[in-house]
Coordinates of C-alpha atoms in Angstrom, one line a residue:
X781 CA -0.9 -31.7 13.2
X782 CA 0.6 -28.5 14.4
X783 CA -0.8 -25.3 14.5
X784 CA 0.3 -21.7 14.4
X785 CA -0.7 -18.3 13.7
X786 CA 0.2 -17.2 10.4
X787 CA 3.4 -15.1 10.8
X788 CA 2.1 -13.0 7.8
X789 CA -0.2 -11.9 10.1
X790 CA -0.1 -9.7 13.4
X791 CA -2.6 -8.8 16.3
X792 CA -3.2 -5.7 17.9
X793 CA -5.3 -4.7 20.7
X794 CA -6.6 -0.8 20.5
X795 CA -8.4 0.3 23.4
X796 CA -11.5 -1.5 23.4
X797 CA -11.1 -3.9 20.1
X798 CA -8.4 -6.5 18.3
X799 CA -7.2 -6.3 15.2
X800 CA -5.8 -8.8 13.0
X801 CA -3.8 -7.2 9.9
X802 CA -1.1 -7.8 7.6
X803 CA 2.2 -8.2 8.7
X804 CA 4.0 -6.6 5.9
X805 CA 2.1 -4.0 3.1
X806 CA 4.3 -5.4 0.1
X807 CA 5.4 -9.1 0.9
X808 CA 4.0 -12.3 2.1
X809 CA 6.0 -15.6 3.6
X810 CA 3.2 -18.0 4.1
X811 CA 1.0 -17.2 1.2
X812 CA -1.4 -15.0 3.8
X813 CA -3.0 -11.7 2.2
X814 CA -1.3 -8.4 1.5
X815 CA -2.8 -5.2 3.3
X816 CA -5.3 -6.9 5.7
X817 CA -7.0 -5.7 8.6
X818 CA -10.0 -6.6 10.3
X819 CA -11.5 -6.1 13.4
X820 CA -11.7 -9.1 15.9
X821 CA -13.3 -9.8 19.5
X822 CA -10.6 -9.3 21.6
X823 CA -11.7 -13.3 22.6
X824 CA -10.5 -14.2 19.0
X825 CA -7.5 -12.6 19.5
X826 CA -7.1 -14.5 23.2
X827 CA -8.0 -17.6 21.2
X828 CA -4.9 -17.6 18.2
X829 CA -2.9 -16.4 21.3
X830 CA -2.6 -20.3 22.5
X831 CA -1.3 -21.4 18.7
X832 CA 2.6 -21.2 18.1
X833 CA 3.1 -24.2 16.8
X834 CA 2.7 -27.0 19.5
X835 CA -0.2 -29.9 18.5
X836 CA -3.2 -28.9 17.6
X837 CA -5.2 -30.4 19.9
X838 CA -3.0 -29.7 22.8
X839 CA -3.5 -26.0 22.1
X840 CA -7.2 -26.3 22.1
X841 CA -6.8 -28.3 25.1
X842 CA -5.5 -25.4 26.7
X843 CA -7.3 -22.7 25.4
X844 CA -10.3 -24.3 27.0
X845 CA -8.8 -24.8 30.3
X846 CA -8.5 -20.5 29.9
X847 CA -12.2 -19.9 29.0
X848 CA -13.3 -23.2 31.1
X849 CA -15.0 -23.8 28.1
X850 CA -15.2 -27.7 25.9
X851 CA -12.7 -27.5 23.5
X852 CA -14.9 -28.3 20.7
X853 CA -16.5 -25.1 21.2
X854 CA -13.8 -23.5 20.2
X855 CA -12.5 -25.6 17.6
X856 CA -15.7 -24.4 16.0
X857 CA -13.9 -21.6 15.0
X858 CA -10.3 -22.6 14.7
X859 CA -11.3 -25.5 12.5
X860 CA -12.7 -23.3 9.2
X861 CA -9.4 -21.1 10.1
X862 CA -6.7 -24.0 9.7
X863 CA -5.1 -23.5 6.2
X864 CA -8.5 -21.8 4.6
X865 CA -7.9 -20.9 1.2
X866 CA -10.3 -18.1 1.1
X867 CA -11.6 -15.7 3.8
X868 CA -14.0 -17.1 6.4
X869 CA -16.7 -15.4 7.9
X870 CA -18.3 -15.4 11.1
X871 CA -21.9 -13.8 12.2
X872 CA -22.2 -13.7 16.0
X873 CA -24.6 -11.4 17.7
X874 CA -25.7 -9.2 15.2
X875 CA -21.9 -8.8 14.3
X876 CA -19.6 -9.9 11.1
X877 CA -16.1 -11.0 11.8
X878 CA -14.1 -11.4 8.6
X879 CA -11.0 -13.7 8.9
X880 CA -8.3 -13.5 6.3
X881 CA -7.0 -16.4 4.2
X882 CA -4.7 -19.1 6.0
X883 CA -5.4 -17.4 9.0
X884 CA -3.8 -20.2 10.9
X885 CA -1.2 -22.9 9.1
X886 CA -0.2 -26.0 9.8
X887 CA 3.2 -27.2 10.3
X888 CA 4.7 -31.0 10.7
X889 CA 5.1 -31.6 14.0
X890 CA 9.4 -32.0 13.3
X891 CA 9.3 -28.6 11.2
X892 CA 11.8 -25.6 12.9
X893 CA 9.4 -22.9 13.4
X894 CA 11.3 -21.2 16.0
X895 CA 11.7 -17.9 13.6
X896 CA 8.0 -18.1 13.1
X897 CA 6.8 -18.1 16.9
X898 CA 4.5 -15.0 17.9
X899 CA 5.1 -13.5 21.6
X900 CA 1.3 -13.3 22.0
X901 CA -0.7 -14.4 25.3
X902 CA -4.3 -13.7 26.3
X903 CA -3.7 -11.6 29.0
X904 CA -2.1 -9.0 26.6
X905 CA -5.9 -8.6 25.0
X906 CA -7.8 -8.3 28.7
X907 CA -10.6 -5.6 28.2
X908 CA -13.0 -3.7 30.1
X909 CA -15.0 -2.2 27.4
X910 CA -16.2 -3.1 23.8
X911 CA -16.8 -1.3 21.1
X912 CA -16.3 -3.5 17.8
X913 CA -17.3 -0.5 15.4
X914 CA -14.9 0.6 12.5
X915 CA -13.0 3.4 13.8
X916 CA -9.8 5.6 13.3
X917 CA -6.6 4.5 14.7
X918 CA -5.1 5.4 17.9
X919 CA -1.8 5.8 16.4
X920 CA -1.0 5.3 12.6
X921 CA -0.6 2.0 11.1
X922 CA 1.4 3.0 7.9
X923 CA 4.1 6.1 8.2
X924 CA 5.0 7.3 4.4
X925 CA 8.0 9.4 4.3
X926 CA 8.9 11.7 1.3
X927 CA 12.6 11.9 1.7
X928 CA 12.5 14.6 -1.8
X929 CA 11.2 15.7 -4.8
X930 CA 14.3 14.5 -7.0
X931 CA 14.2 12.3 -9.8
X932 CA 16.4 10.9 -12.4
X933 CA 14.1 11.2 -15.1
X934 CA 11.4 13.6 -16.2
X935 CA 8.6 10.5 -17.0
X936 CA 5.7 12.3 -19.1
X937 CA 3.1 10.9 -17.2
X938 CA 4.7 11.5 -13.6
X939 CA 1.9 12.9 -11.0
X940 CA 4.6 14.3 -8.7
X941 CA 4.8 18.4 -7.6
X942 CA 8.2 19.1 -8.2
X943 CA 8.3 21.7 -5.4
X944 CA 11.8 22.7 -4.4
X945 CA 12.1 21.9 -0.5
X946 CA 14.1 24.7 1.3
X947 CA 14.5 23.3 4.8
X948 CA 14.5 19.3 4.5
X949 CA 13.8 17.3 7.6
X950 CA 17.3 16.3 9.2
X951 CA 18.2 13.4 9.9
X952 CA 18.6 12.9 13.5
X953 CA 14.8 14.0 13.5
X954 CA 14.1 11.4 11.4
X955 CA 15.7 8.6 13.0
X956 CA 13.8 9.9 16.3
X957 CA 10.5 9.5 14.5
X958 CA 11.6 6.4 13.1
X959 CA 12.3 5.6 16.6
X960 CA 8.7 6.5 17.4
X961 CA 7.4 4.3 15.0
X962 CA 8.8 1.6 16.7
X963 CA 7.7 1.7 20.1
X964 CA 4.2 2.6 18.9
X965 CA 4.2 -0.8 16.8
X966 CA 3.6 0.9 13.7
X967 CA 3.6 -1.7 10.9
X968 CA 5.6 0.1 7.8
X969 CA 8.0 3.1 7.7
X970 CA 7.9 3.6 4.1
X971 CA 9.8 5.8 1.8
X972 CA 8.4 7.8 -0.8
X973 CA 10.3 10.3 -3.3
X974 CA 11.2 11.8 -6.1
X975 CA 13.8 9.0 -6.2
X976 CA 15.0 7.5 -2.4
X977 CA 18.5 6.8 -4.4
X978 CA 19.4 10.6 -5.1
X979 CA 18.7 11.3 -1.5
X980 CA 22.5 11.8 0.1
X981 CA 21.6 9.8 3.4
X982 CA 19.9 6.9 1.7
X983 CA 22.5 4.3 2.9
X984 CA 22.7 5.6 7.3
X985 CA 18.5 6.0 7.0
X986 CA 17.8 2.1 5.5
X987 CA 19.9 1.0 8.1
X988 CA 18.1 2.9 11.0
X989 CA 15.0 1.6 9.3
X990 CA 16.5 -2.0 9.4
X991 CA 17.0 -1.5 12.7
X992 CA 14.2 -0.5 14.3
X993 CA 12.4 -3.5 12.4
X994 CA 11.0 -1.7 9.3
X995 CA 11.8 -3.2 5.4
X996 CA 10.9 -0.3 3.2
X997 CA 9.7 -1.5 -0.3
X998 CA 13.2 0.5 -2.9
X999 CA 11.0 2.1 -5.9
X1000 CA 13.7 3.9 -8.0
X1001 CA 14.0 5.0 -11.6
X1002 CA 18.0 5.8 -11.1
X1003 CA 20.3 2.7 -12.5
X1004 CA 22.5 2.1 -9.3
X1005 CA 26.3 1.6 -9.5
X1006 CA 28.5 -1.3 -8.1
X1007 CA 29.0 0.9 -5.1
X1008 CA 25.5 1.3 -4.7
X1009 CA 24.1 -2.5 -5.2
X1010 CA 27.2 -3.3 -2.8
X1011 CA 25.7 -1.3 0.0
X1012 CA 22.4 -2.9 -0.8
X1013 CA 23.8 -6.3 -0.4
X1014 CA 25.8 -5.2 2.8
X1015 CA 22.2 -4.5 4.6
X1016 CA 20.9 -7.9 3.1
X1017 CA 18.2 -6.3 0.6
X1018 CA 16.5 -9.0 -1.1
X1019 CA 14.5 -7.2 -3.2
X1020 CA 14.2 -3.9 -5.3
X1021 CA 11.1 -2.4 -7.4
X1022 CA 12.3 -0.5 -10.8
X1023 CA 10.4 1.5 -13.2
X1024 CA 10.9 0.6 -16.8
X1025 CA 8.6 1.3 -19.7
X1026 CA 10.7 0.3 -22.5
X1027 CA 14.1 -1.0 -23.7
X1028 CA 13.8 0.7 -27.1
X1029 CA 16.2 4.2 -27.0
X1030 CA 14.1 6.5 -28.7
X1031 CA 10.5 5.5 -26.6
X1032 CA 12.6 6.0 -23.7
X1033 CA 14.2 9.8 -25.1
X1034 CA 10.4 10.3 -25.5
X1035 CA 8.4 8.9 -22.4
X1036 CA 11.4 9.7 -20.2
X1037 CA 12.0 13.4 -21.8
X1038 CA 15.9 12.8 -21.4
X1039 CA 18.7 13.4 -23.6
X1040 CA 21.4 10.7 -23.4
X1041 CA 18.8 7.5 -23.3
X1042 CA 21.2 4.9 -25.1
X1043 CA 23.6 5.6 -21.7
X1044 CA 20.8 5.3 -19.5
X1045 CA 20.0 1.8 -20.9
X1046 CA 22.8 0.6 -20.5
X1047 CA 23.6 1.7 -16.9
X1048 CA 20.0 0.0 -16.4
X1049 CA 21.7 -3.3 -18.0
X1050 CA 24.4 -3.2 -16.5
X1051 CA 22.9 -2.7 -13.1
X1052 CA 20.6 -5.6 -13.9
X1053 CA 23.2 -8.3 -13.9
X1054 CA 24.9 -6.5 -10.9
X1055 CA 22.0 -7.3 -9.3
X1056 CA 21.3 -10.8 -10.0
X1057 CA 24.9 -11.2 -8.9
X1058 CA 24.1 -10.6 -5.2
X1059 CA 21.1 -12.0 -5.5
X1060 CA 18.3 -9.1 -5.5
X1061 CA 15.1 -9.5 -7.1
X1062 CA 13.7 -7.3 -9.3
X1063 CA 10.1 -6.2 -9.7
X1064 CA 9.4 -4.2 -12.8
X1065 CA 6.9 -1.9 -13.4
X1066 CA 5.4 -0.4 -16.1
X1067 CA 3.6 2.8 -17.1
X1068 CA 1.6 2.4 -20.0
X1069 CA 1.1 5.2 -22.4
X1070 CA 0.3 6.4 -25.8
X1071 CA 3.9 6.0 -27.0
X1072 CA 4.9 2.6 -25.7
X1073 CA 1.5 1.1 -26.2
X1074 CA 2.3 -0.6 -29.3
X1075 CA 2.7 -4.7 -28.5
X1076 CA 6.4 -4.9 -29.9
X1077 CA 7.3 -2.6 -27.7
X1078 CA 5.8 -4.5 -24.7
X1079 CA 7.0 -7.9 -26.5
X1080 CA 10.7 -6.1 -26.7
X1081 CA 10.6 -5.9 -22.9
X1082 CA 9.2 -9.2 -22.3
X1083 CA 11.7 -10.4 -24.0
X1084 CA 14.7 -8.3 -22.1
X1085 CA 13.4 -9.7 -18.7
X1086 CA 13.6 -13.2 -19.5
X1087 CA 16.9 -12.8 -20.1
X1088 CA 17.6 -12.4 -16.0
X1089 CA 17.0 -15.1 -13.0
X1090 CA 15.9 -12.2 -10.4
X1091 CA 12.9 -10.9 -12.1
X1092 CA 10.0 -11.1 -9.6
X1093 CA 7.2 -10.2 -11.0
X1094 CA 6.4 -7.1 -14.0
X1095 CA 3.5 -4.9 -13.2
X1096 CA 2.0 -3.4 -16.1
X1097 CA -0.7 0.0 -15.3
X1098 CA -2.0 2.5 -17.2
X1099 CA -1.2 5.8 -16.7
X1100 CA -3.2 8.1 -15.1
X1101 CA -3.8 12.2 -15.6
X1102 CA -2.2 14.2 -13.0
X1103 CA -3.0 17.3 -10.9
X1104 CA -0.1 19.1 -12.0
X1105 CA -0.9 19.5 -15.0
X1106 CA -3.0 20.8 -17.7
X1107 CA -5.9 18.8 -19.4
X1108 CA -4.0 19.5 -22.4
X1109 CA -0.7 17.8 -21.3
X1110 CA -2.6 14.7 -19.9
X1111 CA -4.0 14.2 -23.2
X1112 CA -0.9 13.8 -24.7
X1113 CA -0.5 10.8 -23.4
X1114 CA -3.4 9.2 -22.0
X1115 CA -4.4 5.9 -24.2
X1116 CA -8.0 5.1 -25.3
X1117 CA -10.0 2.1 -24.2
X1118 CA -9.2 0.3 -27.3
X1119 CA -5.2 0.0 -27.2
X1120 CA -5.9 -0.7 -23.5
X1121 CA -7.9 -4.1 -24.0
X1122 CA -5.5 -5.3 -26.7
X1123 CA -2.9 -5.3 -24.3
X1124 CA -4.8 -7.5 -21.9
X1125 CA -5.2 -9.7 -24.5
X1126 CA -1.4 -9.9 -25.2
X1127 CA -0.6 -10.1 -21.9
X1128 CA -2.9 -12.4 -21.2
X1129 CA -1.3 -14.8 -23.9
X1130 CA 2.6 -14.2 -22.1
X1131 CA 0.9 -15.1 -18.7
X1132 CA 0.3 -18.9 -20.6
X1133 CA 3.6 -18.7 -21.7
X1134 CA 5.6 -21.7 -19.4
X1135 CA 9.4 -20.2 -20.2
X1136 CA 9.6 -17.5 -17.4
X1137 CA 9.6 -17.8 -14.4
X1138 CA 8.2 -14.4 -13.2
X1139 CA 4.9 -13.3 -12.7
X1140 CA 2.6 -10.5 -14.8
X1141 CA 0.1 -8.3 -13.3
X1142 CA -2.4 -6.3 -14.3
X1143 CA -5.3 -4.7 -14.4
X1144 CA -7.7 -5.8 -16.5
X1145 CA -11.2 -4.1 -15.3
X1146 CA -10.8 -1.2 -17.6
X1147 CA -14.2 0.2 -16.9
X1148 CA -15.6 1.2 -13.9
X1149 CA -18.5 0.3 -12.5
X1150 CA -21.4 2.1 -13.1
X1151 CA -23.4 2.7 -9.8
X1152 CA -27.0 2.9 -9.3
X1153 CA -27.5 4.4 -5.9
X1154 CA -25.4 5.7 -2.6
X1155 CA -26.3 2.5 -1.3
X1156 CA -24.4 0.4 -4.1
X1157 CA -21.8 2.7 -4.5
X1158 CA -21.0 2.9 -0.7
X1159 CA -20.8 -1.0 -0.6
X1160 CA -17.9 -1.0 -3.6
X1161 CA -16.2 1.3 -3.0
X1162 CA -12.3 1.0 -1.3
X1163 CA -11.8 2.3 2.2
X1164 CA -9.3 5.5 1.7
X1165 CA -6.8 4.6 4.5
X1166 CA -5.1 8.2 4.5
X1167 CA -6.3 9.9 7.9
X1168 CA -7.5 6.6 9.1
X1169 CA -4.4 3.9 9.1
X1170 CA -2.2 6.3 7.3
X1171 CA 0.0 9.6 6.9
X1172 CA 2.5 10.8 4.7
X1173 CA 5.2 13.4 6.0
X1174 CA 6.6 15.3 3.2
X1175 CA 10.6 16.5 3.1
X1176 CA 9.8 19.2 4.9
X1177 CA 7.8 18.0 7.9
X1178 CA 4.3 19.0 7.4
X1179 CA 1.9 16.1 7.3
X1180 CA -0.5 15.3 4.8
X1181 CA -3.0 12.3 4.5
X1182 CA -2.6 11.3 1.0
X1183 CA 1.3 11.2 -0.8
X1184 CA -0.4 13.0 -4.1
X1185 CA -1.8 15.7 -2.1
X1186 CA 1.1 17.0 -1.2
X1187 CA 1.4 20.9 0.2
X1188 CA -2.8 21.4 -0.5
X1189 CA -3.2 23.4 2.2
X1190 CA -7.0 21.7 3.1
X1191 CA -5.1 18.6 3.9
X1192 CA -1.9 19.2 6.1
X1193 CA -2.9 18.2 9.7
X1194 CA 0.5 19.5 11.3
X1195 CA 4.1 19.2 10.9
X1196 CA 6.8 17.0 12.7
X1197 CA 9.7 19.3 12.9
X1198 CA 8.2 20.4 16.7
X1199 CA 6.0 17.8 17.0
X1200 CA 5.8 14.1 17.6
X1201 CA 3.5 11.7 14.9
X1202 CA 1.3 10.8 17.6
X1203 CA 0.7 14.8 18.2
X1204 CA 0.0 15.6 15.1
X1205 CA -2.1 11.5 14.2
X1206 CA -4.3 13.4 17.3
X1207 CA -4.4 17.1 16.5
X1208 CA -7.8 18.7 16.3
X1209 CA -6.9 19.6 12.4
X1210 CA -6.9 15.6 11.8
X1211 CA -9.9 14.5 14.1
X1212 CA -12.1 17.1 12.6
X1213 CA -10.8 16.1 9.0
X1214 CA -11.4 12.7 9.7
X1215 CA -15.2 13.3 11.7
X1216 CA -16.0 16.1 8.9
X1217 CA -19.2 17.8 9.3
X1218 CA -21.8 18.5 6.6
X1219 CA -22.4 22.0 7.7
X1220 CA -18.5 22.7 6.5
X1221 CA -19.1 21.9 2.6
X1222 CA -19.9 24.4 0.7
X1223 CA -23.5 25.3 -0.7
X1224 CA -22.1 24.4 -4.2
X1225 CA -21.4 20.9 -4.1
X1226 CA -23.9 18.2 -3.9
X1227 CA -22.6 16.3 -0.3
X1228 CA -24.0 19.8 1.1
X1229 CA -27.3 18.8 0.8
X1230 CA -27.3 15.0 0.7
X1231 CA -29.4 12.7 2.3
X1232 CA -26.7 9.8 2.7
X1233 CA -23.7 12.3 3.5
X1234 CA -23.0 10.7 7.1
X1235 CA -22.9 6.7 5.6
X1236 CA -20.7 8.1 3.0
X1237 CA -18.0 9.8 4.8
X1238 CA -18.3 7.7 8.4
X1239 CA -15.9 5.0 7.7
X1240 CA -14.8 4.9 3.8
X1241 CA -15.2 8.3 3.7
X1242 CA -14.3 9.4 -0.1
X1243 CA -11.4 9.4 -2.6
X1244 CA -10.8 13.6 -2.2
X1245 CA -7.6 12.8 -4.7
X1246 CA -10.6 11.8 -7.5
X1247 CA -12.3 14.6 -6.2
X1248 CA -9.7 17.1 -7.3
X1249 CA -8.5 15.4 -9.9
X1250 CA -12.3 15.6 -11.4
X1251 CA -13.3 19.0 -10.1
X1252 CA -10.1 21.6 -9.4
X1253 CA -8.2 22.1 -6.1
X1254 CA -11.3 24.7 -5.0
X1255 CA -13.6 22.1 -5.2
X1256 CA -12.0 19.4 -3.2
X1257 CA -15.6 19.1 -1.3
X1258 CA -16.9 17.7 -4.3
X1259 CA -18.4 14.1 -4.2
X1260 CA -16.0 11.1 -5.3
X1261 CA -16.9 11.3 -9.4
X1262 CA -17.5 7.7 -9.1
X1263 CA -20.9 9.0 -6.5
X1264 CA -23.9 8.6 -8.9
X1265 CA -25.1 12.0 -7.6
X1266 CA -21.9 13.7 -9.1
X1267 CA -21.6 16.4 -11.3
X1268 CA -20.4 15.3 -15.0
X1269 CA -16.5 16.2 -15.0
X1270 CA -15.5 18.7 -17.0
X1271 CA -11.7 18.3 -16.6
X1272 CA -10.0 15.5 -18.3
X1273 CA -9.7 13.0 -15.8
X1274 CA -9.9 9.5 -16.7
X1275 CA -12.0 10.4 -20.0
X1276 CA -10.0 7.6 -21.9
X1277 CA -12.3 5.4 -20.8

């Protein structure tokens, strides 16, 4: 048996700790997991150095002659770490390692897996100094850019400030950050909009991206031309997300809010078959709302995406309230718990269905947890990466830490016309964001006075989007509504269920 590290995987070494994280945020080659990362010993690391695909045992061999260890002691590791179909973990020295799925893969010993090969050694993950806490990034992992606030459609439900940008970012200075990306190993340049197709220099930017090693995932509501899906096909795209809540004219005149929706379908059909001519998949998603909730509307589209070899997979959420606007315009289209769960229920029955070929996905937890204490609510919830693995640089250069946060003024850490990513990742603004102290919350909300405020904001830290969302943009100091010591929310946010 062969052995290699999992190519969906990378490893990083940060100062005084390894990481091991996903390769790619959006896609997967060897069935590893999306949007990993975990923190390793830099010894582990040292350890998956020595597989890249030689025998198994020969690699263990020589990992031991490195650590002048037996080579059973190590395969005591690598052995639970060999095609593992869920994660693994390890408890050494008062400490929890969590390795991902098919951390390691076997290959057949005749199998090319010369594109798979990582550069790795041990020498690259020497240290002097350990500290195997949770902590912030020296540089930032995921780099969002918002190229505009354009889109072709004005969706009901869309969460997006529509603020007109005077003085875009120009494109030489983004191909320079782009550039710094790179060299600091980030792992995704994405792009973020309005809509990345109505941006004039779409084409020259994905093919910087594509150059400096970055695969954007392509979100777009805009039904591309021939010229367009050409250009796509000339940079080798192999895959494109779309946005489409209906095929049914008039839901579409009504969700979408636009005039002429009989031409927009059919520019959306016609770019469908354009694109299973060159071979580009498709993932769908859909926005589900109070006027295409009904199930022969969702059985309409079902229906419309079997026709086409290059659907992916469909994605099917429900839509959410949004900052920018009023309680009263989120309830016009926010859909109640009921409606919800029978849609699980059909979708569940198209998932059993054997005659298409693409996948369906979604959420079916539509109520939230309720939690008893700080302690229980600490443990569930999901770590906010913005400020910590991630940033978000809006079309005019100033930073943010969250892309629905836009321009709130609490949240900008700097701006990258002036000023490189890694200036403005360590800018005092950021650090004291990220290490925020109790003393700067105001009387009024209840993380002023909390017991638990340090273990809540250390590592997760909270969801200041929910906050807002729940509370107004005054009170972004607010607890996550989610806290069990939060205030009851008097806004509309996520009252639907």
């Amino acid at each position: 048996m062969n052995v290699i590290l999992n190519p969906d995987y990378k490893l990083k070494f940060i100062e005084d700790r390894a990481i091991i994280y996903s390769s790619s945020l959006f896609s997967t080659s060897c069935n590893g997991e999306e949007g990993w990362e975990s923190i390793l010993h830099p010894l582990h690391a040292m350890i998956f150095s020595f597989f890249n695909g030689e025998n198994y045992i020969d690699s263990l061999k020589k990992a031991s002659m490195f650590f002048n260890v037996p080579y059973q002691k190590i395969s005591e590791l690598t052995d639970n770490l060999i095609d593992n179909e869920s994660n693994f973990l390890l408890k050494a020295q008062e400490l929890d390692y969590i390795f991902p799925k098919r951390c390691l893969i076997s290959i057949k010993p005749n199998e090319d897996f010369i594109s798979i090969k990582h550069s790795y050694n041990p020498d690259m993950f020497n240290y002097n100094k350990l500290d195997l806490r949770k902590k912030r990034h020296s540089f930032p992992l995921d780099i969002h850019l918002m190229v505009n606030t354009e889109c072709t459609t004005n969706y009901i439900y869309c969460y997006a400030n529509r603020k007109k940008i005077a003085n875009p970012l120009k494109l030489s200075r983004i191909f320079s950050l782009i550039k710094e990306a790179r060299e600091n190993e980030a792992r995704a340049f994405e792009i973020t909009g309005g809509d990345f197709f109505l941006y004039r220099h779409w084409f020259d930017l994905l093919k910087e991206l594509h150059k400096n090693g970055f695969e954007p995932l392509l979100s777009t509501k805009t039904p591309l031309n021939i010229d367009s899906v050409n250009k796509l096909s000339q940079l080798r795209i192999k895959k494109i997300q779309f946005s489409l809540d209906s095929v049914t004219t008039d839901l579409l005149k009504n969700v979408l809010l636009i005039k002429n929706s009989e031409k927009y379908l059919s520019s959306i059909k016609q770019m469908f078959y354009l694109l299973e001519d060159k071979n580009i998949m498709i993932d769908i998603h859909t926005i589900i709302t109070n006027h295409n909730a009904e199930l022969n509307n969702l059985n309409s589209l079902f229906l419309f995406l079997k026709e086409h070899n290059n659907i992916n997979d469909w994605r099917i959420d429900n839509a959410h309230s949004s900052l920018y606007k009023s309680d009263e315009e989120n309830r016009k289209f926010l859909i109640n718990k009921d409606d919800y769960e029978n849609i699980i229920t059909f979708l569940n029955s198209l998932n059993n269905e054997k005659d298409h070929s693409f996948k369906i996905y979604y959420d079916s937890d539509a109520e939230k947890d309720e939690y008893t204490s700080i302690a229980h609510f600490n443990n569930q919830k999901v770590l906010c990466s913005g400020n910590y693995s991630n940033l978000v640089i809006l079309p005019d250069g100033d930073v943010t830490i969250c892309e629905q946060l836009y321009w709130h003024p609490r949240f900008l850490i700097g701006n990258v016309v002036n000023s490189s990513i890694s200036e403005v990742w360590k800018s005092t603004k950021a650090l004291n964001l990220y290490t925020i102290k109790q003393k700067e919350i105001k009387g009024n909300s209840p993380c002023s006075s909390c017991f638990d405020f340090e273990v809540c904001h250390e590592f997760k830290h909270i969801c200041w989007l929910n906050a807002i969302k729940a509370y107004g943009n005054d009170n972004w100091d607010y607890p996550d509504p989610d806290c069990p010591k939060a205030p009851a929310i008097e806004s509309y946010f996520s009252k639907q269920f």
